[in-house]
Tab-separated table of C-alpha atoms and ligand atoms in Angstrom:
chain	number	residue	atom	x	y	z
P	1	MET	CA	-49.366	-35.678	19.792
P	2	ALA	CA	-48.754	-31.934	19.519
P	3	LEU	CA	-49.687	-30.415	16.191
P	4	ALA	CA	-46.820	-28.693	14.388
P	5	ALA	CA	-47.290	-24.917	14.214
P	6	PRO	CA	-48.310	-23.940	10.695
P	7	VAL	CA	-45.614	-22.397	8.562
P	8	ARG	CA	-45.849	-18.629	8.660
P	9	PRO	CA	-46.810	-17.465	5.168
P	10	ALA	CA	-44.149	-15.106	3.873
P	11	LEU	CA	-44.995	-11.841	2.205
P	12	ARG	CA	-42.292	-9.963	0.384
P	13	VAL	CA	-42.942	-6.546	-1.120
P	14	GLY	CA	-39.975	-5.778	-3.333
P	15	SER	CA	-36.963	-5.719	-1.032
P	16	LEU	CA	-39.095	-5.749	2.131
P	17	GLU	CA	-39.681	-9.000	3.978
P	18	LEU	CA	-42.840	-8.471	6.033
P	19	SER	CA	-43.318	-10.097	9.419
P	20	SER	CA	-46.986	-10.856	8.700
P	21	PRO	CA	-49.271	-11.075	5.652
P	22	VAL	CA	-51.877	-9.156	7.669
P	23	LEU	CA	-51.638	-5.439	6.887
P	24	ILE	CA	-53.855	-2.497	7.660
P	25	ALA	CA	-55.548	-0.561	4.888
P	26	PRO	CA	-54.916	3.104	4.230
P	27	MET	CA	-57.916	5.034	5.606
P	28	VAL	CA	-58.542	8.773	5.545
P	29	GLY	CA	-58.988	10.133	9.048
P	30	ILE	CA	-57.862	6.851	10.628
P	31	THR	CA	-54.345	5.721	9.732
P	32	ASP	CA	-52.346	8.506	11.348
P	33	ALA	CA	-49.022	7.800	13.092
P	34	PRO	CA	-50.571	6.621	16.409
P	35	CYS	CA	-52.970	4.267	14.621
P	36	ARG	CA	-50.095	2.834	12.604
P	37	GLU	CA	-47.969	2.435	15.720
P	38	LEU	CA	-50.744	0.550	17.484
P	39	ALA	CA	-51.368	-1.665	14.451
P	40	VAL	CA	-47.704	-2.643	14.211
P	41	GLU	CA	-47.646	-3.355	17.932
P	42	LEU	CA	-50.607	-5.666	17.376
P	43	GLY	CA	-48.748	-7.511	14.629
P	44	ALA	CA	-49.529	-5.781	11.321
P	45	GLY	CA	-46.887	-6.621	8.714
P	46	LEU	CA	-47.020	-3.181	7.077
P	47	VAL	CA	-48.936	0.024	7.624
P	48	CYS	CA	-49.559	3.024	5.435
P	49	THR	CA	-50.623	6.651	5.616
P	50	GLU	CA	-54.007	7.693	4.358
P	51	MET	CA	-54.038	8.924	0.749
P	52	VAL	CA	-52.267	12.246	0.268
P	53	ALA	CA	-52.780	14.494	-2.769
P	54	SER	CA	-49.606	14.568	-4.866
P	55	GLU	CA	-50.107	18.169	-6.042
P	56	ALA	CA	-50.374	19.336	-2.445
P	57	VAL	CA	-47.198	17.441	-1.579
P	58	VAL	CA	-45.141	19.012	-4.346
P	59	ARG	CA	-46.507	22.435	-3.359
P	60	SER	CA	-45.320	21.637	0.206
P	61	GLN	CA	-48.769	22.289	1.591
P	62	GLU	CA	-48.411	21.977	5.338
P	63	ALA	CA	-51.518	19.879	6.063
P	64	SER	CA	-50.483	17.288	3.478
P	65	LEU	CA	-46.880	17.163	4.631
P	66	GLN	CA	-48.137	16.562	8.162
P	67	LEU	CA	-49.826	13.399	6.907
P	68	LEU	CA	-46.422	12.257	5.649
P	69	ASP	CA	-44.924	12.161	9.123
P	70	PHE	CA	-42.958	9.030	9.975
P	71	PRO	CA	-41.824	9.564	13.561
P	72	ALA	CA	-38.508	8.063	14.568
P	73	GLY	CA	-38.843	5.058	16.812
P	74	VAL	CA	-42.156	4.070	15.265
P	75	ALA	CA	-42.255	1.044	12.979
P	76	PRO	CA	-41.655	1.658	9.270
P	77	ALA	CA	-44.634	2.726	7.198
P	78	GLY	CA	-45.549	3.337	3.611
P	79	ALA	CA	-47.136	6.433	2.098
P	80	GLN	CA	-50.122	6.499	-0.231
P	81	LEU	CA	-50.438	9.126	-2.940
P	82	VAL	CA	-53.359	10.099	-5.119
P	83	GLY	CA	-53.007	11.964	-8.406
P	84	CYS	CA	-52.735	11.377	-12.140
P	85	ASP	CA	-49.818	13.410	-13.501
P	86	PRO	CA	-46.705	11.206	-13.920
P	87	ALA	CA	-44.191	13.995	-13.218
P	88	VAL	CA	-46.070	15.278	-10.173
P	89	MET	CA	-46.596	11.768	-8.802
P	90	ALA	CA	-42.895	10.981	-9.301
P	91	ALA	CA	-41.833	14.173	-7.521
P	92	ALA	CA	-44.303	13.538	-4.689
P	93	ALA	CA	-43.009	9.966	-4.344
P	94	GLN	CA	-39.515	11.366	-3.842
P	95	VAL	CA	-40.809	13.631	-1.083
P	96	CYS	CA	-42.463	10.635	0.605
P	97	VAL	CA	-39.182	8.729	0.586
P	98	GLU	CA	-37.171	11.732	1.827
P	99	ARG	CA	-39.613	11.966	4.720
P	100	GLY	CA	-39.139	8.294	5.628
P	101	ALA	CA	-41.731	6.227	3.738
P	102	VAL	CA	-40.553	2.651	3.120
P	103	THR	CA	-43.016	2.064	0.279
P	104	VAL	CA	-45.060	4.358	-1.943
P	105	ASP	CA	-48.549	3.213	-2.866
P	106	VAL	CA	-50.865	4.765	-5.446
P	107	ASN	CA	-54.562	5.095	-4.815
P	108	LEU	CA	-56.391	3.803	-7.893
P	109	GLY	CA	-59.669	3.124	-6.105
P	110	CYS	CA	-60.908	6.316	-4.518
P	111	PRO	CA	-64.564	6.694	-5.558
P	112	VAL	CA	-65.310	10.222	-4.292
P	113	LYS	CA	-66.398	12.822	-6.841
P	114	LYS	CA	-63.778	15.374	-5.841
P	115	VAL	CA	-61.023	12.867	-6.717
P	116	VAL	CA	-62.461	11.071	-9.754
P	117	GLY	CA	-63.569	14.431	-11.172
P	118	ARG	CA	-59.894	15.301	-11.502
P	119	GLY	CA	-59.082	12.040	-13.253
P	120	SER	CA	-57.475	10.429	-10.185
P	121	GLY	CA	-58.313	7.426	-7.977
P	122	ALA	CA	-60.814	5.060	-9.609
P	123	ALA	CA	-61.059	7.335	-12.671
P	124	LEU	CA	-57.354	6.954	-13.482
P	125	ALA	CA	-57.663	3.162	-13.236
P	126	ARG	CA	-60.119	3.151	-16.161
P	127	ASP	CA	-57.221	4.044	-18.459
P	128	VAL	CA	-54.656	1.248	-18.212
P	129	ARG	CA	-51.996	3.006	-20.308
P	130	ALA	CA	-52.260	6.303	-18.454
P	131	THR	CA	-52.078	4.470	-15.106
P	132	ALA	CA	-49.026	2.503	-16.223
P	133	ALA	CA	-47.335	5.758	-17.259
P	134	VAL	CA	-47.878	7.215	-13.785
P	135	LEU	CA	-46.545	4.123	-12.051
P	136	ARG	CA	-43.571	3.834	-14.402
P	137	ALA	CA	-42.546	7.418	-13.619
P	138	MET	CA	-42.748	6.682	-9.902
P	139	VAL	CA	-40.818	3.413	-10.138
P	140	ASP	CA	-38.067	5.298	-11.995
P	141	ALA	CA	-38.042	8.092	-9.403
P	142	VAL	CA	-37.581	6.180	-6.135
P	143	ASP	CA	-35.624	3.212	-4.797
P	144	VAL	CA	-38.309	1.919	-2.426
P	145	PRO	CA	-41.024	-0.522	-3.563
P	146	VAL	CA	-43.866	1.167	-5.466
P	147	THR	CA	-47.254	-0.508	-5.024
P	148	ALA	CA	-50.830	0.173	-6.132
P	149	LYS	CA	-54.286	-0.254	-4.623
P	150	MET	CA	-57.168	-0.675	-7.038
P	151	ARG	CA	-60.800	-1.661	-7.196
P	152	LEU	CA	-62.142	-4.341	-9.566
P	153	GLY	CA	-63.095	-1.745	-12.135
P	154	TRP	CA	-65.389	1.236	-12.602
P	155	ASP	CA	-68.599	-0.811	-12.687
P	156	ALA	CA	-69.708	-4.409	-13.230
P	157	GLN	CA	-69.495	-3.954	-17.018
P	158	THR	CA	-65.950	-2.595	-17.041
P	159	ILE	CA	-63.965	-4.852	-14.723
P	160	ASN	CA	-60.310	-4.393	-15.669
P	161	ALA	CA	-58.341	-5.257	-12.526
P	162	PRO	CA	-56.498	-8.287	-13.999
P	163	GLU	CA	-55.436	-6.321	-17.091
P	164	LEU	CA	-54.464	-3.291	-15.036
P	165	ALA	CA	-52.495	-5.419	-12.568
P	166	ARG	CA	-50.543	-7.042	-15.412
P	167	ALA	CA	-49.693	-3.660	-16.909
P	168	LEU	CA	-48.499	-2.370	-13.544
P	169	ALA	CA	-46.401	-5.464	-12.839
P	170	ASP	CA	-44.769	-4.893	-16.244
P	171	VAL	CA	-43.629	-1.386	-15.257
P	172	GLY	CA	-42.089	-2.557	-11.978
P	173	VAL	CA	-44.872	-2.296	-9.381
P	174	THR	CA	-43.992	-4.778	-6.620
P	175	ALA	CA	-47.384	-5.572	-5.062
P	176	ILE	CA	-51.035	-4.874	-5.756
P	177	THR	CA	-53.877	-4.490	-3.295
P	178	VAL	CA	-57.300	-5.234	-4.767
P	179	HIS	CA	-60.495	-4.014	-3.106
P	180	GLY	CA	-63.100	-6.464	-4.347
P	181	ARG	CA	-65.735	-3.878	-5.235
P	182	THR	CA	-66.202	-1.605	-8.223
P	183	ARG	CA	-66.147	2.178	-8.026
P	184	CYS	CA	-69.898	2.268	-8.545
P	185	GLN	CA	-70.462	-0.091	-5.625
P	186	GLY	CA	-68.746	2.278	-3.229
P	187	TYR	CA	-68.724	0.360	0.045
P	188	ALA	CA	-72.045	-1.421	-0.405
P	189	GLY	CA	-72.646	-5.114	-0.922
P	190	GLU	CA	-70.133	-7.861	-0.427
P	191	ALA	CA	-66.605	-7.727	-1.797
P	192	ASP	CA	-66.104	-10.239	-4.627
P	193	TRP	CA	-63.190	-12.474	-3.714
P	194	LEU	CA	-63.550	-14.577	-6.872
P	195	GLU	CA	-62.631	-11.477	-8.856
P	196	ILE	CA	-59.738	-10.776	-6.491
P	197	ALA	CA	-58.523	-14.328	-7.149
P	198	ARG	CA	-58.581	-13.598	-10.911
P	199	VAL	CA	-56.110	-10.775	-10.332
P	200	LYS	CA	-53.894	-13.140	-8.368
P	201	ASP	CA	-53.966	-15.565	-11.319
P	202	ALA	CA	-53.013	-12.763	-13.706
P	203	VAL	CA	-49.728	-11.642	-12.112
P	204	ASP	CA	-46.577	-12.990	-10.475
P	205	ILE	CA	-46.240	-10.199	-7.910
P	206	PRO	CA	-47.961	-10.407	-4.504
P	207	VAL	CA	-51.682	-9.654	-4.481
P	208	ILE	CA	-53.227	-8.408	-1.259
P	209	GLY	CA	-56.986	-8.694	-0.814
P	210	SER	CA	-59.262	-6.013	0.567
P	211	GLY	CA	-62.969	-6.041	1.301
P	212	ASP	CA	-64.899	-7.314	4.328
P	213	VAL	CA	-61.713	-8.619	5.936
P	214	GLU	CA	-63.226	-9.549	9.303
P	215	ASP	CA	-63.751	-13.286	9.546
P	216	LEU	CA	-60.595	-14.770	11.026
P	217	ARG	CA	-60.951	-18.267	9.603
P	218	LEU	CA	-61.676	-16.834	6.139
P	219	ILE	CA	-58.601	-14.618	6.358
P	220	GLU	CA	-56.506	-17.638	7.253
P	221	ARG	CA	-57.987	-19.852	4.529
P	222	ARG	CA	-57.602	-17.254	1.794
P	223	ILE	CA	-53.945	-16.690	2.604
P	224	ARG	CA	-52.958	-20.287	3.288
P	225	SER	CA	-54.708	-21.563	0.167
P	226	GLY	CA	-53.043	-18.909	-1.964
P	227	VAL	CA	-56.186	-17.002	-3.027
P	228	VAL	CA	-54.165	-13.954	-2.005
P	229	ASP	CA	-50.705	-13.361	-0.553
P	230	GLY	CA	-51.960	-11.065	2.182
P	231	VAL	CA	-54.960	-9.055	3.348
P	232	VAL	CA	-55.567	-5.506	4.498
P	233	ILE	CA	-57.912	-4.944	7.402
P	234	ALA	CA	-60.060	-1.805	7.052
P	235	ARG	CA	-63.519	-1.255	8.557
P	236	GLY	CA	-63.185	-4.489	10.490
P	237	MET	CA	-60.781	-2.881	12.942
P	238	LEU	CA	-62.862	0.222	13.664
P	239	GLY	CA	-63.626	-0.021	17.371
P	240	ASN	CA	-61.832	-3.370	17.405
P	241	PHE	CA	-58.080	-3.098	16.784
P	242	TRP	CA	-57.736	-6.484	18.462
P	243	LEU	CA	-58.743	-8.032	15.127
P	244	VAL	CA	-55.256	-7.148	13.866
P	245	ARG	CA	-53.661	-9.151	16.696
P	246	GLN	CA	-56.061	-12.066	16.247
P	247	ALA	CA	-55.435	-12.268	12.490
P	248	SER	CA	-51.649	-11.893	12.629
P	249	HIS	CA	-51.411	-14.369	15.524
P	250	LEU	CA	-53.599	-16.892	13.726
P	251	LEU	CA	-51.438	-16.715	10.607
P	252	ALA	CA	-48.244	-17.019	12.622
P	253	THR	CA	-49.306	-19.841	14.949
P	254	GLY	CA	-52.586	-21.393	13.820
P	255	GLU	CA	-54.025	-20.426	17.205
P	256	LEU	CA	-57.272	-18.463	17.492
P	257	LEU	CA	-57.139	-15.842	20.242
P	258	ASP	CA	-60.422	-15.062	22.026
P	259	ASP	CA	-62.239	-11.809	21.365
P	260	LEU	CA	-61.563	-9.171	23.980
P	261	ASP	CA	-64.174	-8.813	26.673
P	262	PHE	CA	-65.823	-5.386	26.920
P	263	ALA	CA	-63.506	-4.011	29.620
P	264	ALA	CA	-60.389	-5.095	27.728
P	265	ARG	CA	-61.759	-3.609	24.478
P	266	ILE	CA	-62.223	-0.316	26.294
P	267	ALA	CA	-58.761	-0.534	27.838
P	268	LEU	CA	-57.267	-0.950	24.359
P	269	CYS	CA	-59.198	2.064	23.114
P	270	ARG	CA	-57.975	4.080	26.123
P	271	ARG	CA	-54.428	3.147	25.210
P	272	HIS	CA	-55.000	4.294	21.643
P	273	LEU	CA	-56.386	7.603	22.962
P	274	GLY	CA	-53.271	7.953	25.101
P	275	MET	CA	-51.129	7.508	21.991
P	276	LEU	CA	-53.226	10.098	20.141
P	277	VAL	CA	-52.715	12.558	22.996
P	278	ALA	CA	-48.961	11.981	22.997
P	279	TYR	CA	-48.795	12.595	19.249
P	280	HIS	CA	-51.406	15.283	18.543
P	281	GLY	CA	-51.710	16.970	21.952
P	282	PRO	CA	-54.873	16.663	24.096
P	283	GLN	CA	-57.269	18.976	22.267
P	284	ARG	CA	-56.740	17.624	18.787
P	285	ALA	CA	-56.476	14.057	20.085
P	286	LEU	CA	-59.840	14.253	21.820
P	287	ARG	CA	-61.443	15.670	18.688
P	288	ILE	CA	-59.944	12.901	16.537
P	289	GLY	CA	-60.541	10.294	19.228
P	290	ARG	CA	-64.294	10.847	19.722
P	291	LYS	CA	-65.154	8.433	16.944
P	292	TYR	CA	-62.968	5.681	18.439
P	293	VAL	CA	-64.597	6.141	21.837
P	294	ALA	CA	-68.076	5.975	20.278
P	295	TRP	CA	-67.149	2.856	18.315
P	296	SER	CA	-65.631	1.092	21.302
P	297	ILE	CA	-68.771	1.484	23.425
P	298	LYS	CA	-71.196	0.181	20.778
P	299	GLY	CA	-73.864	-2.029	22.330
P	300	CYS	CA	-73.246	-0.699	25.829
P	301	ASN	CA	-76.207	-0.373	28.216
P	302	GLY	CA	-77.372	3.254	28.346
P	303	ALA	CA	-75.375	3.997	25.184
P	304	ALA	CA	-77.518	7.015	24.211
P	305	ARG	CA	-76.488	8.931	27.359
P	306	LEU	CA	-72.859	7.976	26.919
P	307	ARG	CA	-72.911	8.943	23.253
P	308	ALA	CA	-74.111	12.417	24.207
P	309	MET	CA	-71.134	12.674	26.552
P	310	VAL	CA	-68.799	11.551	23.782
P	311	GLN	CA	-70.059	14.403	21.582
P	312	ASP	CA	-69.062	16.892	24.292
P	313	LEU	CA	-65.797	15.142	25.138
P	314	ASP	CA	-63.226	17.839	25.878
P	315	SER	CA	-60.976	16.591	28.679
P	316	LEU	CA	-59.066	13.479	29.652
P	317	ASP	CA	-61.040	13.328	32.925
P	318	MET	CA	-64.245	13.185	30.958
P	319	LEU	CA	-62.784	10.480	28.739
P	320	ASP	CA	-62.007	8.339	31.772
P	321	THR	CA	-65.471	8.997	33.203
P	322	ILE	CA	-67.109	7.809	29.973
P	323	PHE	CA	-65.029	4.666	29.953
P	324	GLU	CA	-65.640	3.956	33.661
P	325	ARG	CA	-69.387	4.387	33.197
P	326	ALA	CA	-69.361	2.153	30.133
P	327	VAL	CA	-67.562	-0.645	31.963
P	328	VAL	CA	-69.939	-0.391	34.938
P	329	ALA	CA	-73.003	-0.355	32.632
P	330	GLY	CA	-71.682	-3.344	30.679
P	331	LEU	CA	-72.869	-4.642	27.347
P	332	GLY	CA	-76.546	-4.983	26.474
P	333	PRO	CA	-78.080	-8.221	25.147
P	334	GLN	CA	-76.865	-7.581	21.605
P	335	GLY	CA	-73.231	-7.458	22.679
P	336	TRP	CA	-70.621	-5.230	21.003
P	337	TYR	CA	-71.194	-4.602	17.306
P	338	ARG	CA	-69.093	-3.036	14.599
P	339	PRO	CA	-70.047	0.491	13.547
P	340	VAL	CA	-71.725	0.687	10.144
P	341	PHE	CA	-69.464	2.711	7.905
P	342	THR	CA	-70.588	2.895	4.321
P	343	SER	CA	-68.504	5.710	2.967
P	344	GLY	CA	-64.849	6.471	2.678
P	345	GLU	CA	-62.304	7.854	0.325
P	346	GLY	CA	-60.461	4.848	-0.977
T	1	LIG	C1	-63.130	5.819	6.264
T	1	LIG	C2	-62.421	5.152	5.133
T	1	LIG	C3	-61.346	5.772	4.547
T	1	LIG	C4	-60.654	5.172	3.502
T	1	LIG	N1	-59.552	5.787	2.984
T	1	LIG	C5	-58.808	5.153	2.034
T	1	LIG	C6	-57.596	5.716	1.551
T	1	LIG	O1	-57.157	6.792	1.967
T	1	LIG	N2	-56.920	5.021	0.594
T	1	LIG	C7	-57.354	3.831	0.095
T	1	LIG	O2	-56.701	3.239	-0.769
T	1	LIG	N3	-58.483	3.263	0.560
T	1	LIG	C8	-59.199	3.880	1.522
T	1	LIG	N4	-60.330	3.281	2.023
T	1	LIG	C9	-60.720	1.943	1.532
T	1	LIG	C10	-60.139	0.850	2.439
T	1	LIG	O3	-58.734	0.901	2.402
T	1	LIG	C11	-60.630	-0.551	2.027
T	1	LIG	O4	-60.100	-0.888	0.771
T	1	LIG	C12	-62.149	-0.643	1.974
T	1	LIG	O5	-62.722	-0.075	3.135
T	1	LIG	C13	-62.630	-2.087	1.810
T	1	LIG	O6	-62.330	-2.868	2.926
T	1	LIG	P1	-63.445	-3.254	4.060
T	1	LIG	O7	-64.684	-3.750	3.332
T	1	LIG	O8	-62.758	-4.310	4.862
T	1	LIG	O9	-63.712	-2.005	4.818
T	1	LIG	C14	-61.057	3.897	3.033
T	1	LIG	C15	-62.151	3.274	3.622
T	1	LIG	C16	-62.836	3.869	4.663
T	1	LIG	C17	-64.002	3.152	5.279
């Protein structure tokens, strides 16, 4: 007897009905337009820019506006802002929407000194009333769904995510992403999904879990059992975008797709590099793309020599040579492994 395909879990963010509860996380230096395009192609339900400073947006600073590029013909995407002044955040949210963002998210989790030193990111989240004032101003300023992404709290002694989530739901925020670590944990240790579940219990709006989202069966169980309404994939997809396809496919069908073999993993990375070239032009794309190439060849035989080539990567011919050599060399006994990445901005 054939098993019935599992019901696809729905995820609605305000007026938006998402095709999958598997999203990709905003990541500085990663989630540019080509990355978002690839993620949607692989089945992500929603994608987002990296965090963009609200003050820079209202001052029309070119580099920040470039991050708020939503090319026509590419799947809809949200924008993420960081800042702490209600009027500035509201004005920046309007700019995001004018430029094509379909949601506006607020970064309440960034741990880096430059950001928290100005009272933004994880520092803003310490003050529930001040955070609610920022989000209220943004909700009033735009017609698209306004969402927020927070950590559990500043440190283990000051966990306030459930209280903060309730306050934000009260001012009209339509979904909350919770990274299950505190600011003081940075990216170390395991994310605490019991604490994420406490946020889910505290509010009636969708809660999306973040933190070590890599194990496909765990992703499925947490969504199907209602621990969270969705997940965002972050470091788990670095060097392995296929995880997005595997997770979204599993949630849609109940079927577990195999991991890619090494040659197919490299072919996917080559495709991503091609998209980067089309968007940024070859020189910039190769500079941005070096990290993806290095991540995709992790565990390869003779990796040290290839890594040196990646550092000098300056032409598409050289890119293809690196990939050809990697495929011929094949994987060493350890197999492919995910790059260790213990810092970030969010
Ligand atoms: C390189 C890097 C950049 C990040 N940039 C952002 C960001 O711009 N905004 C944000 O909300 N979170 C950011 N984050 C945090 C991720 O979105 C995610 O919440 C975090 O990495 C936890 O998930 P993981 O354990 O699956 O990696 C960043 C993380 C990394 C590693």
